[in-house]
Tab-separated table of C-alpha atoms in Angstrom:
chain	number	residue	atom	x	y	z
A	1094	UNK	CA	-7.215	-15.376	-4.392
A	1095	UNK	CA	-3.674	-14.523	-5.726
A	1096	UNK	CA	-2.730	-18.609	-5.630
A	1097	UNK	CA	-6.347	-19.330	-6.730
A	1098	UNK	CA	-5.012	-16.984	-9.697
A	1099	UNK	CA	-1.615	-18.522	-9.924
A	1100	UNK	CA	-3.136	-22.619	-10.595
A	1101	UNK	CA	-3.279	-23.715	-14.253
A	1102	UNK	CA	-5.669	-25.778	-13.344
A	1103	UNK	CA	-8.920	-23.571	-12.144
A	1104	UNK	CA	-11.304	-23.574	-15.200
A	1105	UNK	CA	-11.809	-19.763	-14.881
A	1106	UNK	CA	-8.444	-18.734	-14.355
A	1107	UNK	CA	-8.415	-16.614	-17.790
A	1108	UNK	CA	-11.366	-15.129	-17.777
A	1109	UNK	CA	-11.147	-14.267	-14.403
A	1110	UNK	CA	-7.540	-12.682	-15.032
A	1111	UNK	CA	-8.480	-10.331	-18.285
A	1112	UNK	CA	-11.893	-9.223	-16.138
A	1113	UNK	CA	-9.080	-8.043	-12.636
A	1114	UNK	CA	-6.728	-6.365	-15.243
A	1115	UNK	CA	-9.797	-4.512	-17.137
A	1116	UNK	CA	-10.758	-3.194	-14.080
A	1117	UNK	CA	-6.917	-1.494	-13.873
A	1118	UNK	CA	-7.437	0.155	-17.109
A	1119	UNK	CA	-11.563	1.559	-16.827
A	1120	UNK	CA	-12.459	2.486	-13.374
A	1121	UNK	CA	-15.610	3.412	-12.468
A	1122	UNK	CA	-14.603	6.821	-11.049
A	1123	UNK	CA	-14.569	8.211	-7.649
A	1124	UNK	CA	-18.285	8.829	-6.958
A	1125	UNK	CA	-18.873	5.086	-7.324
A	1126	UNK	CA	-15.446	4.375	-5.313
A	1127	UNK	CA	-17.175	6.963	-2.464
A	1128	UNK	CA	-20.582	5.252	-2.555
A	1129	UNK	CA	-19.218	1.519	-1.888
A	1130	UNK	CA	-16.352	2.611	0.321
A	1131	UNK	CA	-19.327	4.571	1.858
A	1132	UNK	CA	-22.131	1.239	1.946
A	1133	UNK	CA	-19.150	-1.169	3.807
A	1134	UNK	CA	-18.680	1.664	6.444
A	1135	UNK	CA	-15.354	2.595	5.812
A	1136	UNK	CA	-16.037	6.236	5.133
A	1137	UNK	CA	-14.556	7.894	8.571
A	1138	UNK	CA	-12.588	4.918	9.066
A	1139	UNK	CA	-9.437	3.820	9.749
A	1140	UNK	CA	-9.784	0.859	7.677
A	1141	UNK	CA	-10.406	2.740	4.895
A	1142	UNK	CA	-6.450	2.681	4.510
A	1143	UNK	CA	-5.889	-0.924	4.609
A	1144	UNK	CA	-8.743	-2.712	2.987
A	1145	UNK	CA	-8.632	-0.884	-0.005
A	1146	UNK	CA	-5.186	-1.829	-0.969
A	1147	UNK	CA	-5.078	-5.175	0.351
A	1148	UNK	CA	-7.740	-6.480	-2.453
A	1149	UNK	CA	-5.675	-4.267	-4.883
A	1150	UNK	CA	-5.331	-5.688	-8.140
A	1151	UNK	CA	-2.101	-5.084	-8.368
A	1152	UNK	CA	-0.611	-6.191	-5.589
A	1153	UNK	CA	-2.429	-9.662	-6.520
A	1154	UNK	CA	-0.898	-9.532	-9.934
A	1155	UNK	CA	2.337	-9.198	-7.601
A	1156	UNK	CA	1.921	-11.712	-5.297
A	1157	UNK	CA	0.733	-13.894	-8.523
A	1158	UNK	CA	3.450	-13.885	-10.205
A	1159	UNK	CA	5.454	-14.945	-7.412
A	1160	UNK	CA	3.841	-18.169	-6.320
A	1161	UNK	CA	3.916	-19.119	-10.434
A	1162	UNK	CA	7.745	-18.405	-9.918
A	1163	UNK	CA	7.652	-21.279	-6.941
A	1164	UNK	CA	8.956	-25.120	-8.517
A	1165	UNK	CA	6.085	-27.242	-9.334
A	1166	UNK	CA	7.978	-29.736	-7.878
A	1167	UNK	CA	6.697	-28.177	-4.500
A	1168	UNK	CA	3.119	-28.661	-5.006
A	1169	UNK	CA	3.829	-32.387	-6.559
A	1170	UNK	CA	6.136	-33.224	-3.438
A	1171	UNK	CA	2.993	-32.530	-1.101
A	1172	UNK	CA	-0.144	-34.372	-2.997
A	1173	UNK	CA	2.223	-37.344	-2.971
A	1174	UNK	CA	2.109	-37.464	0.408
A	1175	UNK	CA	-1.111	-36.618	0.728
A	1176	UNK	CA	-1.274	-32.851	1.604
A	1177	UNK	CA	-4.681	-31.464	-0.119
A	1178	UNK	CA	-4.780	-27.348	-1.677
A	1179	UNK	CA	-5.565	-26.183	1.709
A	1180	UNK	CA	-2.707	-27.636	3.196
A	1181	UNK	CA	0.093	-26.688	0.577
A	1182	UNK	CA	-1.121	-23.635	1.266
A	1183	UNK	CA	-0.996	-22.657	4.729
A	1184	UNK	CA	2.568	-25.161	4.821
A	1185	UNK	CA	4.328	-24.736	1.780
A	1186	UNK	CA	3.434	-21.601	-0.129
A	1187	UNK	CA	2.314	-19.328	2.509
A	1188	UNK	CA	6.191	-19.544	4.213
A	1189	UNK	CA	7.617	-19.013	1.040
A	1190	UNK	CA	5.683	-15.955	-0.164
A	1191	UNK	CA	6.853	-14.012	3.024
A	1192	UNK	CA	9.514	-11.971	0.600
A	1193	UNK	CA	6.608	-10.853	-1.592
A	1194	UNK	CA	4.006	-10.238	1.136
A	1195	UNK	CA	6.340	-8.323	3.281
A	1196	UNK	CA	7.216	-5.620	-0.577
A	1197	UNK	CA	3.786	-5.565	-1.212
A	1198	UNK	CA	3.123	-4.270	2.608
A	1199	UNK	CA	6.276	-1.864	2.799
A	1200	UNK	CA	4.588	-0.726	-0.335
A	1201	UNK	CA	1.377	0.201	0.817
A	1202	UNK	CA	2.506	1.953	3.751
A	1203	UNK	CA	5.024	4.317	1.961
A	1204	UNK	CA	2.183	5.098	-0.570
A	1205	UNK	CA	-0.670	5.535	2.300
A	1206	UNK	CA	2.079	7.377	4.645
A	1207	UNK	CA	3.128	9.489	1.557
A	1208	UNK	CA	-0.598	10.324	0.303
A	1209	UNK	CA	-3.044	12.827	1.223
A	1210	UNK	CA	-5.769	12.293	-0.642
A	1211	UNK	CA	-7.221	9.720	0.848
A	1212	UNK	CA	-7.018	11.605	3.917
A	1213	UNK	CA	-8.680	14.365	2.135
A	1214	UNK	CA	-11.080	12.648	0.735
A	1215	UNK	CA	-12.166	9.812	2.917
A	1216	UNK	CA	-12.558	10.830	5.808
A	1217	UNK	CA	-13.372	14.256	8.381
A	1218	UNK	CA	-11.609	13.470	11.323
A	1219	UNK	CA	-9.494	14.991	12.234
A	1220	UNK	CA	-8.152	11.998	14.214
A	1221	UNK	CA	-7.976	10.307	11.321
A	1222	UNK	CA	-5.885	12.804	9.215
A	1223	UNK	CA	-2.470	11.206	7.655
A	1224	UNK	CA	0.769	12.983	8.447
A	1225	UNK	CA	0.662	14.513	4.736
A	1226	UNK	CA	-2.638	15.549	4.634
A	1227	UNK	CA	-2.146	17.259	8.154
A	1228	UNK	CA	1.062	18.793	5.707
A	1229	UNK	CA	-1.229	19.617	3.461
A	1230	UNK	CA	-3.871	21.747	5.283
A	1231	UNK	CA	-1.041	23.965	6.608
A	1232	UNK	CA	0.798	24.591	3.731
A	1233	UNK	CA	-2.767	26.067	2.230
A	1234	UNK	CA	-3.534	27.997	5.180
A	1235	UNK	CA	0.532	29.552	4.936
A	1236	UNK	CA	0.497	30.220	1.161
A	1237	UNK	CA	-3.260	32.037	2.448
A	1238	UNK	CA	-1.696	33.944	4.522
A	1239	UNK	CA	1.238	34.724	3.102
A	1240	UNK	CA	-0.601	36.016	0.560
A	1241	UNK	CA	-2.985	38.134	2.075
A	1242	UNK	CA	-1.278	39.797	4.980
A	1243	UNK	CA	1.612	40.692	3.574
A	1244	UNK	CA	2.281	43.976	6.128
A	1245	UNK	CA	1.781	41.101	8.895
A	1246	UNK	CA	4.615	39.095	6.516
A	1247	UNK	CA	6.555	41.853	6.466
A	1248	UNK	CA	6.689	42.516	10.087
A	1249	UNK	CA	7.047	38.602	11.105
A	1250	UNK	CA	10.107	38.315	8.971
A	1251	UNK	CA	11.436	41.574	11.074
A	1252	UNK	CA	11.480	39.981	13.935
A	1253	UNK	CA	12.776	36.391	12.772
A	1254	UNK	CA	9.346	34.493	14.143
A	1255	UNK	CA	7.634	34.260	10.270
A	1256	UNK	CA	7.507	30.474	9.407
A	1257	UNK	CA	7.169	29.888	5.620
A	1258	UNK	CA	5.362	26.549	3.573
A	1259	UNK	CA	9.125	26.159	2.483
A	1260	UNK	CA	9.821	25.563	6.715
A	1261	UNK	CA	6.914	23.828	6.263
A	1262	UNK	CA	8.026	21.692	3.586
A	1263	UNK	CA	11.411	20.874	4.611
A	1264	UNK	CA	10.755	20.031	8.486
A	1265	UNK	CA	8.438	17.563	7.379
A	1266	UNK	CA	10.041	15.978	4.657
A	1267	UNK	CA	12.633	15.058	7.738
A	1268	UNK	CA	9.503	13.837	9.608
A	1269	UNK	CA	8.013	11.841	6.925
A	1270	UNK	CA	11.353	10.265	5.984
A	1271	UNK	CA	12.132	8.961	9.469
A	1272	UNK	CA	9.397	6.289	10.337
A	1273	UNK	CA	10.409	4.946	6.347
A	1274	UNK	CA	13.978	4.709	7.607
A	1275	UNK	CA	13.457	3.317	11.239
A	1276	UNK	CA	10.983	0.700	9.466
A	1277	UNK	CA	13.141	-0.490	6.329
A	1278	UNK	CA	15.482	-2.079	8.350
A	1279	UNK	CA	13.037	-4.515	10.155
A	1280	UNK	CA	12.226	-5.828	7.001
A	1281	UNK	CA	15.420	-5.313	4.617
A	1282	UNK	CA	15.810	-9.007	5.136
A	1283	UNK	CA	12.775	-10.667	3.564
A	1284	UNK	CA	13.904	-8.624	0.182
A	1285	UNK	CA	17.342	-10.789	0.411
A	1286	UNK	CA	17.241	-13.374	-2.672
A	1287	UNK	CA	17.761	-16.899	-2.826
A	1288	UNK	CA	14.932	-17.706	-0.473
A	1289	UNK	CA	14.360	-20.617	-2.725
A	1290	UNK	CA	17.412	-22.017	-3.034
A	1291	UNK	CA	18.153	-25.668	-1.832
A	1292	UNK	CA	13.892	-26.062	-1.010
A	1293	UNK	CA	13.913	-28.541	-4.145
A	1294	UNK	CA	16.553	-31.414	-4.682
A	1295	UNK	CA	16.062	-32.789	-7.897
């Protein structure tokens, strides 16, 4: 869809751009959004973390702008060779937009990895809870316990077996950071600039 929106010869391109950008500034609210996800079967479904972000307008704009930065000579050369839009998209555009696709994928992955809200609202199964949602539940549990049982807290502290919210936060910071540190080196090469250098020779 981002490829279609990047083409200047698309008749309704301007109208669609305005319509999609409008939805970024004026949302329908969380209740209608929840009902839509429920109607399409994404509530209590692992895909609720993925599909809504795949069709994100913001991500579409990022990919569209990247495609627009590609030289027009690529398309003209392909059309001279007899390629249609489908061939151009799969044979030329897709290989060249891997950097932005990996960038968007990394953005979405980090956002969902650090988010507890989607898991808290759209899933009730404990098997579908994200790490941040579990940490959120633990922090609430220990905050409540420490506020309501001062005597027990003092006893635990004396015995050196107390688990405080601060210790959970520090441990969760380490746990939540490690996967990102392991994944980033694998996709770092896609961030290298100059992917188009020498792609077209005038």
